[in-house]
Coordinates of N, CA and C in Angstrom, one line a residue:
M1 N 108.5 125.0 151.2 CA 110.6 124.4 151.0 C 110.5 123.8 149.6
D2 N 111.4 124.1 148.3 CA 112.0 123.8 147.0 C 111.9 122.2 147.4
T3 N 111.2 121.2 146.8 CA 111.6 120.2 146.2 C 112.5 120.1 145.7
I4 N 114.1 119.2 145.9 CA 115.5 119.5 144.9 C 115.1 117.9 144.0
I5 N 114.9 117.1 145.0 CA 114.7 115.7 144.7 C 113.4 115.9 144.8
R6 N 112.8 114.4 143.5 CA 111.8 113.7 143.9 C 111.8 112.5 143.0
T7 N 111.4 110.8 143.8 CA 111.5 110.0 143.5 C 110.4 109.1 143.1
R8 N 109.8 108.6 142.0 CA 108.1 108.1 141.9 C 108.8 106.6 141.9
T9 N 108.6 105.6 142.6 CA 108.3 104.5 142.0 C 109.6 103.7 141.3
L10 N 110.8 104.9 141.4 CA 112.2 104.3 141.1 C 112.8 102.7 140.8
S11 N 113.1 102.2 140.3 CA 113.7 101.4 140.0 C 115.0 101.2 139.6
K12 N 115.6 100.2 140.4 CA 117.1 99.5 139.5 C 117.1 98.0 139.2
V13 N 117.3 97.5 138.3 CA 117.3 96.1 138.1 C 118.7 95.8 137.3
F14 N 119.7 95.0 137.7 CA 120.5 94.5 137.0 C 120.8 93.0 136.9
R15 N 120.9 93.1 135.2 CA 121.2 91.4 134.5 C 122.5 90.9 134.0
S16 N 122.7 89.8 134.1 CA 122.9 89.1 133.2 C 122.6 88.1 132.3
D17 N 123.4 87.5 131.3 CA 123.2 86.0 131.3 C 122.4 85.1 132.0
E18 N 122.5 85.2 133.0 CA 121.9 83.7 133.9 C 120.7 84.5 135.0
V19 N 121.7 85.9 135.8 CA 121.3 86.6 136.8 C 120.4 87.4 136.8
E20 N 119.0 87.9 137.4 CA 118.8 90.0 137.3 C 118.5 89.5 139.0
T21 N 119.3 90.5 138.7 CA 119.4 91.1 140.4 C 118.3 93.2 140.9
V22 N 117.4 93.1 141.3 CA 116.6 94.2 141.5 C 117.0 94.9 143.0
A23 N 118.1 95.7 142.4 CA 118.0 96.4 143.4 C 118.0 97.8 144.0
L24 N 117.0 98.1 143.2 CA 116.0 99.2 144.3 C 114.4 98.8 143.4
N25 N 113.7 99.3 144.2 CA 112.3 98.2 143.9 C 111.3 99.5 144.7
G26 N 110.8 100.0 143.9 CA 109.3 101.1 144.0 C 109.8 102.4 145.2
V27 N 111.0 102.4 144.3 CA 111.8 103.7 146.0 C 110.9 105.0 144.9
S28 N 109.9 105.4 146.3 CA 109.4 107.0 146.2 C 110.3 108.1 147.5
L29 N 110.8 108.8 147.1 CA 111.8 109.9 147.9 C 111.4 111.3 147.4
D30 N 111.0 112.3 148.5 CA 111.2 113.5 148.2 C 112.2 114.5 149.0
V31 N 112.7 115.3 148.5 CA 114.1 116.0 149.2 C 114.1 117.7 149.7
R32 N 114.0 118.2 150.6 CA 113.4 119.3 150.3 C 114.6 120.5 150.3
K33 N 114.9 121.9 149.5 CA 116.0 122.2 149.1 C 116.0 122.4 150.8
G34 N 118.4 122.2 151.4 CA 118.2 122.5 152.3 C 117.8 121.6 153.7
E35 N 117.8 120.4 152.8 CA 118.1 119.1 153.9 C 118.8 118.3 154.4
F36 N 119.0 117.8 155.3 CA 120.1 117.2 155.2 C 119.5 115.8 156.0
V37 N 120.6 114.7 155.0 CA 119.0 113.5 155.0 C 120.1 112.5 154.9
A38 N 120.1 110.9 155.8 CA 120.5 110.0 155.9 C 120.2 109.0 155.3
V39 N 120.6 108.2 154.7 CA 120.0 107.4 154.4 C 121.4 105.6 155.0
M40 N 120.1 105.2 155.7 CA 121.0 103.6 155.5 C 120.5 102.1 155.8
G41 N 121.0 100.9 155.9 CA 120.2 100.1 156.0 C 121.5 99.1 155.6
P42 N 121.0 97.6 156.3 CA 122.4 96.9 155.5 C 122.7 96.7 154.2
S43 N 124.1 95.7 154.3 CA 124.9 95.7 152.5 C 124.1 95.7 152.2
G44 N 124.2 96.0 150.5 CA 123.1 95.1 149.7 C 122.1 95.7 149.5
C45 N 121.4 96.8 150.1 CA 119.9 97.0 150.2 C 119.8 97.9 149.4
G46 N 120.6 98.3 148.7 CA 120.6 99.3 148.0 C 120.7 100.8 147.6
K47 N 121.4 101.1 148.9 CA 121.7 101.8 149.1 C 122.7 103.1 148.2
S48 N 123.8 102.6 147.8 CA 124.9 103.0 147.1 C 124.6 103.1 145.7
T49 N 123.7 102.2 145.2 CA 123.1 102.0 143.3 C 121.9 103.7 143.7
L50 N 121.0 103.4 144.9 CA 120.6 104.9 145.1 C 121.3 106.2 145.2
L51 N 122.0 106.1 146.0 CA 122.2 107.6 145.6 C 123.4 107.4 143.9
N52 N 123.7 106.6 143.3 CA 124.3 106.7 141.7 C 123.3 107.1 141.2
I53 N 122.2 106.7 141.0 CA 121.3 107.2 140.5 C 120.9 109.1 140.9
L54 N 121.1 108.7 142.1 CA 120.4 110.3 142.6 C 121.5 111.4 142.1
G55 N 123.2 110.7 142.2 CA 124.0 111.3 141.5 C 123.7 111.6 140.0
L56 N 123.1 111.1 139.4 CA 123.1 111.2 137.9 C 124.6 110.3 137.4
L57 N 124.6 110.0 138.2 CA 125.4 108.3 137.7 C 125.0 107.8 136.7
D58 N 124.1 106.9 137.1 CA 123.3 105.8 136.9 C 121.8 106.5 136.6
P59 N 121.7 105.3 135.7 CA 120.3 105.9 135.0 C 119.0 105.3 136.4
P60 N 117.6 105.3 135.8 CA 117.0 104.1 136.5 C 116.6 102.8 135.7
S61 N 116.5 102.3 136.0 CA 115.5 101.0 135.1 C 114.2 101.4 134.8
G62 N 113.7 101.8 135.7 CA 112.1 102.5 135.7 C 111.7 103.4 136.3
G63 N 110.4 104.0 137.0 CA 110.2 104.8 137.4 C 110.4 106.2 137.2
V64 N 110.4 107.5 137.4 CA 110.6 108.6 137.8 C 112.1 109.2 138.6
Y65 N 112.4 109.9 138.2 CA 113.2 110.8 138.8 C 113.2 112.1 138.4
T66 N 112.8 113.1 139.7 CA 112.6 114.5 139.0 C 113.7 115.3 139.6
F67 N 114.2 116.2 138.8 CA 115.8 116.8 139.4 C 115.7 118.3 139.1
L68 N 115.3 119.0 140.2 CA 115.3 120.8 139.6 C 114.3 120.2 139.7
G69 N 113.2 120.1 138.9 CA 112.4 120.3 138.6 C 113.1 119.9 136.5
N70 N 113.9 118.9 136.3 CA 113.9 118.5 135.5 C 113.4 116.7 135.3
E71 N 113.0 116.4 134.3 CA 112.3 115.3 135.0 C 113.1 113.7 133.8
V72 N 114.7 113.3 134.6 CA 116.1 113.2 134.2 C 115.6 111.6 133.7
S73 N 114.7 110.7 134.3 CA 114.4 109.5 134.1 C 115.8 109.3 132.6
G74 N 115.3 109.4 131.0 CA 115.7 109.6 130.6 C 116.5 109.8 129.6
F75 N 116.8 110.8 130.6 CA 118.5 111.8 130.0 C 119.6 110.7 130.0
S76 N 120.3 111.4 128.3 CA 121.2 110.7 128.0 C 122.5 111.0 129.3
E77 N 123.8 110.5 128.3 CA 124.7 110.0 129.6 C 125.4 111.7 129.4
K78 N 125.3 112.0 128.4 CA 125.6 113.8 128.3 C 124.8 114.9 128.6
S79 N 123.6 113.8 128.7 CA 122.8 115.5 129.2 C 122.2 114.5 131.0
R80 N 122.6 114.1 131.4 CA 123.1 113.7 133.8 C 124.6 114.7 133.1
A81 N 125.3 114.4 132.7 CA 126.6 115.0 133.2 C 126.5 117.0 133.2
R82 N 126.3 117.1 132.3 CA 126.0 118.7 131.8 C 124.8 118.7 133.4
L83 N 124.3 117.9 133.8 CA 123.0 118.6 134.5 C 124.1 118.2 135.7
R84 N 124.2 117.2 136.1 CA 125.9 116.7 137.5 C 127.4 117.8 137.0
K85 N 126.8 118.6 137.2 CA 128.7 118.9 136.8 C 128.1 120.4 137.2
R86 N 127.1 120.7 137.3 CA 126.7 122.2 137.5 C 125.6 122.0 139.2
N87 N 126.1 121.3 139.6 CA 125.1 120.9 140.3 C 124.8 120.4 141.7
L88 N 126.1 119.5 141.5 CA 126.3 117.9 142.1 C 127.9 118.0 142.3
G89 N 127.6 117.8 143.9 CA 129.9 118.0 144.0 C 129.1 116.0 145.2
F90 N 130.3 115.1 145.1 CA 130.1 114.3 145.9 C 131.5 114.2 146.9
V91 N 131.5 113.2 146.9 CA 132.2 112.7 148.4 C 132.1 111.5 148.8
F92 N 133.3 110.6 148.2 CA 133.9 109.1 148.7 C 134.7 108.9 150.3
Q93 N 134.1 107.4 150.0 CA 134.9 106.8 151.1 C 136.4 107.0 151.3
N94 N 136.8 107.0 149.7 CA 138.0 106.5 149.4 C 138.7 107.5 149.1
F95 N 138.1 108.9 149.2 CA 138.8 109.7 148.9 C 138.3 110.9 147.5
N96 N 139.1 109.3 146.3 CA 138.9 109.6 145.4 C 140.0 110.7 144.5
L97 N 141.2 110.9 145.5 CA 141.7 112.1 144.5 C 143.4 111.5 144.1
I98 N 143.3 112.6 143.0 CA 144.1 112.2 142.3 C 145.5 112.3 142.3
E99 N 146.5 111.2 142.4 CA 147.8 111.3 143.5 C 149.0 112.4 142.3
E100 N 148.8 112.1 141.4 CA 149.6 112.6 140.2 C 149.6 114.1 141.0
L101 N 148.1 114.3 141.6 CA 148.3 115.8 141.5 C 148.0 116.9 142.8
N102 N 148.3 117.9 143.1 CA 149.0 118.3 144.7 C 147.4 118.7 144.9
I103 N 147.3 119.5 146.0 CA 145.9 119.4 146.7 C 145.0 120.4 146.2
A104 N 145.7 121.4 145.7 CA 145.3 122.6 145.0 C 144.6 122.2 143.5
E105 N 145.3 121.6 142.9 CA 145.1 121.4 141.4 C 144.1 120.5 142.1
N106 N 143.8 119.0 142.7 CA 142.7 118.3 142.9 C 141.4 118.7 142.8
V107 N 141.7 120.3 144.0 CA 139.8 120.5 144.2 C 139.7 121.8 142.5
E108 N 140.4 122.1 142.3 CA 140.8 123.2 140.5 C 139.6 122.3 139.8
L109 N 139.8 120.5 139.7 CA 139.6 120.1 138.2 C 138.2 120.0 138.3
P110 N 137.4 120.6 138.9 CA 135.9 120.6 139.2 C 135.5 122.0 138.1
L111 N 136.7 122.7 138.2 CA 136.5 124.3 137.8 C 137.0 124.1 136.3
I112 N 137.8 123.5 136.1 CA 138.3 122.8 134.9 C 137.2 122.7 134.0
Y113 N 136.3 121.2 135.1 CA 135.9 120.8 133.9 C 134.0 121.9 133.4
L114 N 134.0 122.4 134.2 CA 133.4 123.9 133.9 C 133.3 124.7 133.3
G115 N 134.6 124.5 132.6 CA 135.4 125.8 131.3 C 135.4 127.0 132.5
M116 N 135.3 127.0 133.6 CA 135.2 128.6 133.9 C 137.2 129.3 133.8
S117 N 137.4 130.5 133.6 CA 138.3 131.2 134.0 C 140.0 130.9 134.8
V118 N 141.0 131.2 133.9 CA 141.7 131.0 135.2 C 142.3 131.9 136.7
T119 N 141.7 133.1 136.1 CA 141.4 133.7 137.2 C 140.3 133.5 138.0
E120 N 139.4 133.2 137.8 CA 138.0 133.3 138.3 C 138.5 131.5 139.5
R121 N 138.5 130.3 138.3 CA 139.0 129.1 139.1 C 140.0 129.4 140.3
R122 N 140.9 129.8 140.0 CA 142.0 130.3 141.1 C 141.4 131.3 142.5
K123 N 141.0 131.9 142.6 CA 139.8 132.7 143.4 C 139.6 131.8 144.1
R124 N 138.3 131.2 143.4 CA 137.4 129.8 143.9 C 138.2 128.6 144.8
V125 N 139.6 128.1 144.5 CA 140.0 127.3 144.9 C 140.8 128.1 146.6
E126 N 141.0 129.0 145.6 CA 142.1 129.5 147.3 C 141.0 130.2 148.6
E127 N 139.5 129.8 148.4 CA 138.9 130.5 148.7 C 138.3 129.5 149.5
V128 N 138.2 128.1 149.5 CA 137.6 126.9 149.7 C 139.2 126.5 150.4
L129 N 140.0 126.9 149.8 CA 141.2 126.1 150.8 C 141.1 127.0 152.3
D130 N 140.8 128.1 152.2 CA 141.4 128.9 153.5 C 139.7 128.5 154.1
Q131 N 138.3 127.8 154.2 CA 137.7 127.7 154.1 C 137.2 126.2 155.6
M132 N 138.4 125.3 154.2 CA 138.6 124.0 154.9 C 139.8 123.9 155.8
Q133 N 140.4 125.4 155.8 CA 141.9 124.9 156.8 C 142.8 124.3 155.7
L134 N 143.0 124.6 154.5 CA 144.1 124.0 154.0 C 145.0 125.0 152.9
T135 N 144.7 125.8 153.5 CA 145.9 127.2 152.4 C 147.2 126.5 152.5
H136 N 147.8 126.1 154.2 CA 148.7 125.6 153.8 C 149.7 124.2 153.4
R137 N 148.1 124.0 152.9 CA 149.0 122.7 152.4 C 149.0 122.0 150.9
R138 N 148.5 123.3 150.6 CA 148.1 123.5 149.2 C 149.0 123.1 147.8
R139 N 150.5 122.7 148.1 CA 151.2 122.0 147.5 C 151.8 120.9 147.8
N140 N 151.0 120.3 148.7 CA 151.2 118.5 149.1 C 150.5 118.0 148.6
F141 N 150.8 117.0 148.4 CA 150.2 115.9 147.5 C 149.4 114.8 148.4
P142 N 148.3 113.7 148.0 CA 147.3 113.2 149.0 C 148.7 112.5 149.3
N143 N 149.6 111.4 149.1 CA 150.2 110.4 149.6 C 150.6 110.8 151.1
Q144 N 150.8 112.8 151.2 CA 151.6 112.9 152.0 C 150.9 113.4 153.0
L145 N 149.2 113.6 153.1 CA 148.6 113.8 154.3 C 147.9 112.3 155.5
S146 N 147.5 112.9 155.8 CA 146.3 111.8 156.7 C 145.2 111.5 156.1
G147 N 144.3 109.9 156.6 CA 143.2 110.2 155.9 C 142.6 111.3 156.1
G148 N 142.1 112.3 157.3 CA 141.0 112.9 157.6 C 141.7 114.1 157.0
M149 N 142.5 114.5 156.6 CA 143.0 115.4 155.8 C 142.7 115.0 153.7
Q150 N 142.9 114.0 153.4 CA 142.3 113.9 152.5 C 140.7 114.2 152.2
Q151 N 140.7 113.6 153.4 CA 139.2 112.9 153.1 C 138.8 114.7 152.9
R152 N 139.1 116.3 154.1 CA 139.4 117.2 153.9 C 139.0 118.2 152.4
V153 N 140.1 117.3 152.1 CA 140.2 118.5 150.5 C 139.2 117.2 149.5
A154 N 139.1 116.1 149.8 CA 138.1 115.7 149.0 C 136.3 116.9 149.5
V155 N 135.8 117.4 150.5 CA 134.8 117.6 150.5 C 135.5 119.6 149.8
A156 N 136.1 119.5 150.0 CA 136.7 120.7 149.2 C 136.4 120.8 147.9
R157 N 136.7 119.7 147.0 CA 136.6 119.7 146.3 C 135.4 119.0 145.7
A158 N 134.9 119.0 146.8 CA 132.8 118.9 145.8 C 132.1 120.0 146.1
I159 N 132.4 121.1 146.7 CA 132.3 122.5 146.9 C 132.5 123.5 146.6
V160 N 133.6 122.9 146.0 CA 134.6 124.4 144.9 C 133.4 125.3 144.1
A161 N 132.5 124.2 142.7 CA 131.5 125.2 142.6 C 130.3 125.6 142.8
R162 N 130.4 125.2 143.9 CA 129.1 125.6 144.4 C 127.7 125.0 144.4
P163 N 127.9 123.3 144.5 CA 127.0 122.6 143.9 C 125.1 122.9 145.2
K164 N 124.4 122.9 144.5 CA 123.0 122.5 145.7 C 123.1 121.5 145.5
L165 N 123.7 120.7 145.3 CA 123.6 119.5 147.1 C 124.6 118.4 146.5
I166 N 125.2 118.0 147.7 CA 126.2 117.3 148.1 C 125.7 115.8 148.6
L167 N 126.5 114.6 147.7 CA 126.5 113.5 147.8 C 127.7 112.9 148.7
A168 N 127.2 112.0 150.1 CA 128.7 111.5 149.8 C 128.0 110.4 150.9
D169 N 128.8 109.0 150.1 CA 128.7 107.6 149.9 C 130.1 107.1 150.8
E170 N 129.4 106.9 152.2 CA 130.3 106.4 153.6 C 132.2 107.3 154.3
P171 N 131.5 108.5 154.0 CA 132.8 109.6 154.1 C 133.2 109.7 155.3
T172 N 132.8 108.9 155.8 CA 134.1 108.5 157.5 C 134.6 107.8 157.4
G173 N 133.7 106.2 156.5 CA 134.4 105.2 156.8 C 135.8 104.1 156.8
N174 N 136.4 105.5 156.3 CA 137.9 105.0 156.5 C 138.7 105.7 157.2
L175 N 137.7 106.6 158.0 CA 138.8 107.2 159.7 C 138.0 107.1 160.9
D176 N 139.3 107.6 161.8 CA 139.2 107.1 162.8 C 137.7 107.9 163.6
S177 N 137.3 107.7 164.6 CA 136.1 108.9 165.3 C 136.6 110.5 165.3
A178 N 137.5 110.9 165.7 CA 137.5 111.9 165.7 C 137.7 112.4 164.4
N179 N 138.4 112.1 163.2 CA 138.5 112.2 162.2 C 136.6 112.4 161.3
G180 N 136.3 111.3 161.8 CA 135.3 111.2 161.7 C 134.2 112.7 161.6
D181 N 134.6 112.5 163.1 CA 133.5 113.7 163.6 C 133.6 115.5 163.0
E182 N 135.4 115.4 163.2 CA 135.7 116.8 161.8 C 134.9 116.8 160.8
V183 N 135.3 115.7 159.6 CA 134.5 115.7 159.0 C 133.0 116.0 158.7
M184 N 132.2 115.4 159.3 CA 131.0 115.3 159.9 C 130.9 116.7 160.2
G185 N 131.0 117.2 161.1 CA 130.6 118.5 161.4 C 131.0 119.5 160.3
I186 N 132.1 119.3 159.0 CA 132.2 120.5 158.3 C 131.1 120.2 157.2
L187 N 130.8 119.3 156.4 CA 129.1 118.7 156.3 C 128.3 119.5 157.3
E188 N 128.1 119.5 158.2 CA 127.1 119.6 159.0 C 126.9 121.1 158.7
E189 N 128.1 122.0 158.4 CA 128.3 124.3 158.3 C 128.3 123.9 157.0
L190 N 128.6 123.3 156.7 CA 128.1 123.2 154.6 C 125.9 123.1 154.6
N191 N 125.5 122.9 155.4 CA 124.3 122.0 155.7 C 123.4 123.4 156.2
R192 N 124.5 123.9 156.8 CA 123.5 124.9 157.5 C 123.7 126.9 156.8
S193 N 124.5 126.6 156.2 CA 124.8 127.7 154.8 C 123.8 127.3 154.1
G194 N 123.4 126.3 153.9 CA 121.8 126.2 152.9 C 122.1 125.1 151.7
T195 N 123.7 123.8 151.3 CA 123.8 123.1 150.5 C 123.0 121.8 151.3
T196 N 121.8 121.1 150.2 CA 121.8 120.6 150.1 C 122.4 119.1 150.2
I197 N 121.8 117.9 151.7 CA 122.9 116.6 151.8 C 122.0 115.6 151.6
I198 N 122.7 114.8 151.6 CA 122.6 113.2 151.6 C 124.1 112.6 151.5
I199 N 123.6 111.3 152.4 CA 124.6 110.8 152.9 C 124.2 109.3 152.6
V200 N 124.8 108.7 153.1 CA 125.3 106.5 152.7 C 125.9 106.5 154.0
T201 N 125.5 105.8 154.8 CA 125.7 105.7 156.0 C 125.8 104.2 156.9
H202 N 126.7 103.3 157.3 CA 125.8 102.1 158.3 C 126.5 103.0 159.9
S203 N 126.8 103.9 160.1 CA 127.2 104.9 161.2 C 126.3 105.3 162.0
H204 N 125.4 105.1 162.9 CA 124.8 105.8 163.7 C 125.1 107.6 164.3
R205 N 126.3 107.6 164.4 CA 126.7 108.8 164.8 C 126.8 109.3 164.1
D206 N 127.3 108.9 162.6 CA 127.4 110.0 161.8 C 125.2 110.5 161.1
A207 N 124.5 109.1 161.0 CA 123.5 110.0 160.8 C 122.7 110.7 161.8
G208 N 123.5 110.8 163.2 CA 122.9 111.9 164.0 C 123.4 113.2 163.5
Y209 N 123.5 113.1 162.5 CA 123.8 115.1 162.4 C 122.2 115.0 161.0
A210 N 121.7 114.2 161.2 CA 120.7 114.4 159.2 C 119.5 114.6 160.4
H211 N 118.4 115.3 159.3 CA 117.2 116.1 160.3 C 116.7 114.7 159.7
R212 N 116.7 113.7 158.8 CA 116.1 112.8 158.4 C 116.6 111.5 157.7
I213 N 116.6 110.6 158.3 CA 117.3 109.1 158.2 C 116.1 107.9 157.6
V214 N 116.4 107.6 156.6 CA 115.8 106.5 155.7 C 115.9 105.9 155.3
R215 N 115.4 105.1 156.6 CA 116.0 103.0 156.2 C 115.3 102.1 155.3
L216 N 116.5 101.5 154.5 CA 116.8 100.9 152.9 C 116.6 99.6 153.2
F217 N 116.1 98.4 152.4 CA 115.6 96.7 153.1 C 115.3 96.3 151.8
D218 N 116.0 95.3 151.0 CA 115.7 95.1 149.9 C 115.6 95.5 148.8
G219 N 116.0 96.9 148.4 CA 115.9 97.8 147.0 C 114.9 98.9 147.6
Q220 N 113.5 98.7 148.8 CA 113.2 99.2 149.3 C 113.2 100.2 150.4
I221 N 112.0 101.2 150.6 CA 112.0 102.6 152.1 C 111.4 101.7 153.6
I222 N 111.8 101.1 154.0 CA 111.1 100.7 154.9 C 110.2 102.0 155.7
N223 N 110.8 101.8 156.2 CA 110.9 103.3 157.0 C 111.3 104.9 157.2
E224 N 111.7 105.9 157.9 CA 111.6 107.0 157.7 C 111.5 107.7 159.3
D225 N 112.8 108.1 159.3 CA 113.1 108.8 160.7 C 113.2 110.4 161.2
I226 N 112.2 111.0 161.6 CA 112.2 112.4 161.0 C 113.3 113.0 162.8
R227 N 114.3 113.6 162.3 CA 114.6 113.6 163.5 C 114.8 115.4 164.1
Q228 N 115.2 116.5 163.4 CA 115.1 117.7 163.7 C 114.5 118.4 162.5
S229 N 114.0 119.5 162.7 CA 113.2 120.0 161.9 C 114.2 121.0 161.1
I230 N 113.7 121.4 160.2 CA 114.7 122.3 159.4 C 114.6 123.8 159.4
L231 N 114.7 124.7 159.5 CA 115.0 126.2 159.8 C 115.0 126.6 158.8

């Protein structure tokens, strides 16, 4: 199975005038195409920092990061953005929907950034709204929806460009257990259809959906738990 992500001795150091904080220290990780990986660990262990680097939002301070065969550690922001918008989808704990846009418009945004034609954008949006059972809500605004429904919209936005990889940062953190299970079920179904998924979570319940659990502590991988085989 193809490797979609490979890091070797990845590090991230945050510096101020007086303090140097090591957020990641020598992280080496492979993620194969079609995997569902959960990253766990206590607050401040480097989980979100790792996700931001894997998602091409931040560069590492050191080490090697290969994404889809591209060694991206030294990429400029422009180059990272180009690769990111064509290959990655993001789901955040706080949904990050734009309140002034309705649901269809929120979902359409990644396609606008890709420069897709209006006709193709509308086709893709309608397809994903139907897939997420959101068609009847397409003209609603985010503040008119429950938290669970907003997160479903966020997932729709993450997958509308058909990314190779979805990164989710505490995707059920603001949801009750029923809505959380629904969102995780959606991610599981997307994974079954071939999308690679990496989630950061404190929830053992959510991590139970993953093929593999990677545990971080003080910026280092301390162990991995292989839970399921990948078909």
